[in-house]
Tab-separated table of C-alpha atoms in Angstrom:
chain	number	residue	atom	x	y	z
A	1	THR	CA	-4.576	3.974	-21.415
A	2	PRO	CA	-1.665	5.958	-19.980
A	3	PRO	CA	-1.140	5.962	-16.212
A	4	PRO	CA	-2.641	8.859	-14.306
A	5	GLN	CA	-0.429	11.905	-13.910
A	6	THR	CA	1.454	11.940	-10.656
A	7	ILE	CA	2.216	14.940	-8.543
A	8	VAL	CA	5.904	15.534	-8.019
A	9	ARG	CA	6.567	15.999	-4.321
A	10	THR	CA	9.865	17.211	-3.009
A	11	SER	CA	11.234	16.549	0.437
A	12	PRO	CA	11.968	19.443	2.817
A	13	GLN	CA	15.718	19.197	2.274
A	14	SER	CA	15.403	19.281	-1.503
A	15	ALA	CA	15.536	22.034	-4.035
A	16	SER	CA	12.537	22.926	-6.137
A	17	PRO	CA	12.439	21.487	-9.638
A	18	PRO	CA	13.769	23.751	-12.373
A	19	ALA	CA	11.247	26.152	-13.897
A	20	SER	CA	11.734	24.717	-17.363
A	21	SER	CA	12.579	21.230	-18.459
A	22	PRO	CA	15.692	20.768	-20.599
A	23	SER	CA	15.501	19.089	-23.946
A	24	VAL	CA	16.027	15.346	-24.112
A	25	SER	CA	19.630	15.835	-25.255
A	26	ARG	CA	20.402	17.953	-22.158
A	27	VAL	CA	18.540	15.663	-19.771
A	28	SER	CA	21.280	13.054	-20.090
A	29	ASP	CA	23.781	15.532	-18.635
A	30	LEU	CA	21.951	15.983	-15.321
A	31	ASP	CA	23.457	15.042	-11.982
A	32	ILE	CA	21.435	12.056	-10.754
A	33	SER	CA	22.085	12.904	-7.109
A	34	SER	CA	19.489	15.652	-6.801
A	35	VAL	CA	15.740	15.632	-6.553
A	36	SER	CA	15.652	18.358	-9.206
A	37	SER	CA	17.150	15.868	-11.648
A	38	TRP	CA	14.548	13.306	-10.660
A	39	ALA	CA	11.720	15.746	-11.340
A	40	VAL	CA	13.156	16.695	-14.738
A	41	TYR	CA	13.613	13.037	-15.747
A	42	HIS	CA	10.123	12.170	-14.531
A	43	ASN	CA	8.447	15.070	-16.296
A	44	GLU	CA	10.389	14.438	-19.506
A	45	ALA	CA	9.351	10.771	-19.367
A	46	ILE	CA	5.695	11.740	-19.047
A	47	LYS	CA	6.003	13.976	-22.120
A	48	LEU	CA	7.757	11.241	-24.103
A	49	GLN	CA	5.154	8.681	-23.093
A	50	ARG	CA	2.308	11.021	-24.009
A	51	ASP	CA	3.940	11.603	-27.420
A	52	GLY	CA	4.194	7.847	-28.074
A	53	HIS	CA	7.937	7.410	-27.461
A	54	ALA	CA	7.701	4.450	-25.095
A	55	VAL	CA	11.330	3.312	-25.194
A	56	GLU	CA	12.681	6.797	-24.558
A	57	ALA	CA	10.082	7.318	-21.813
A	58	MET	CA	11.123	4.045	-20.200
A	59	ARG	CA	14.747	5.196	-20.130
A	60	MET	CA	13.756	8.513	-18.539
A	61	PHE	CA	11.594	6.768	-15.907
A	62	GLU	CA	14.551	4.474	-15.144
A	63	LYS	CA	16.811	7.513	-14.710
A	64	ALA	CA	14.170	9.191	-12.555
A	65	ALA	CA	14.044	6.180	-10.254
A	66	GLU	CA	17.842	6.033	-10.074
A	67	ALA	CA	18.134	9.743	-9.292
A	68	GLN	CA	15.418	9.555	-6.671
A	69	ALA	CA	16.966	6.492	-5.000
A	70	ASN	CA	20.357	8.209	-4.959
A	71	PHE	CA	18.934	11.361	-3.410
A	72	LEU	CA	16.311	10.018	-1.008
A	73	GLY	CA	17.612	6.498	-0.434
A	74	PRO	CA	16.407	3.152	-1.800
A	75	GLU	CA	13.773	2.694	0.919
A	76	HIS	CA	12.139	6.126	0.749
A	77	PRO	CA	8.404	5.851	0.026
A	78	ASP	CA	8.496	8.668	-2.553
A	79	LEU	CA	10.586	6.347	-4.736
A	80	ALA	CA	7.351	4.445	-5.345
A	81	VAL	CA	6.179	7.267	-7.653
A	82	SER	CA	9.003	6.597	-10.114
A	83	VAL	CA	8.816	2.834	-9.727
A	84	ASN	CA	5.055	2.924	-10.302
A	85	SER	CA	5.468	5.010	-13.468
A	86	LEU	CA	8.106	2.602	-14.720
A	87	GLY	CA	5.762	-0.304	-14.017
A	88	HIS	CA	3.015	1.325	-16.067
A	89	ILE	CA	5.262	1.791	-19.068
A	90	TYR	CA	6.604	-1.767	-18.812
A	91	ARG	CA	3.009	-3.014	-18.702
A	92	ASP	CA	2.075	-0.880	-21.710
A	93	MET	CA	5.078	-2.295	-23.593
A	94	GLY	CA	3.950	-5.870	-22.893
A	95	ARG	CA	6.656	-6.497	-20.294
A	96	ALA	CA	4.320	-7.893	-17.631
A	97	GLU	CA	7.011	-9.521	-15.500
A	98	ASP	CA	9.024	-6.294	-15.292
A	99	ALA	CA	5.829	-4.411	-14.498
A	100	LYS	CA	5.021	-6.850	-11.688
A	101	LEU	CA	8.473	-6.355	-10.192
A	102	CYS	CA	7.913	-2.609	-10.159
A	103	PHE	CA	4.414	-2.841	-8.718
A	104	ARG	CA	5.620	-5.323	-6.075
A	105	ARG	CA	8.349	-2.854	-5.111
A	106	CYS	CA	5.712	-0.118	-4.748
A	107	VAL	CA	3.730	-2.334	-2.385
A	108	GLN	CA	6.871	-2.978	-0.322
A	109	LEU	CA	7.809	0.696	-0.112
A	110	TYR	CA	4.313	1.829	0.830
A	111	GLN	CA	3.714	-1.001	3.273
A	112	LYS	CA	6.980	-0.340	5.070
A	113	ALA	CA	6.328	3.390	5.306
A	114	TYR	CA	2.575	3.546	5.840
A	115	GLY	CA	1.341	0.072	6.747
A	116	PRO	CA	-0.853	-2.477	4.963
A	117	GLN	CA	-4.135	-0.567	5.362
A	118	ASP	CA	-2.947	2.726	3.866
A	119	PRO	CA	-4.753	3.625	0.606
A	120	ARG	CA	-1.433	3.890	-1.255
A	121	THR	CA	-0.506	0.356	-0.202
A	122	ILE	CA	-3.941	-0.991	-1.094
A	123	ASP	CA	-3.926	0.719	-4.514
A	124	ALA	CA	-0.435	-0.606	-5.271
A	125	GLN	CA	-1.498	-4.125	-4.241
A	126	ARG	CA	-4.544	-3.958	-6.520
A	127	LEU	CA	-2.380	-2.808	-9.403
A	128	LEU	CA	0.025	-5.681	-8.807
A	129	GLU	CA	-2.823	-8.200	-8.695
A	130	ALA	CA	-4.334	-6.825	-11.914
A	131	THR	CA	-1.074	-7.158	-13.867
């Protein structure tokens, strides 16, 4: 089953995501230093995954994580959204070790930001243990 849809949150200093998502061919031309780019990559990846294009979705989730890390920083807890999505697609593709790395990173990000008892940390830990 596909991972649950995630809500795209933007930070106060960020711009809102574009009203419409560009086509896949235009997505590759985005500047990866803005949260708008992250949202477009992430949303495009969800569409690709839903349409059964796992490899292309994986690439978009990877770009989303890169854009988000560039914009927010590699330790920002919102990065866990992209890393979690990437973990789900790796798991669905049979790449359990890659999925575990992603889910472990989610646990680290959430634990550092919110502590070990936060529901996000606990959910990420359960996902890691189940993979």
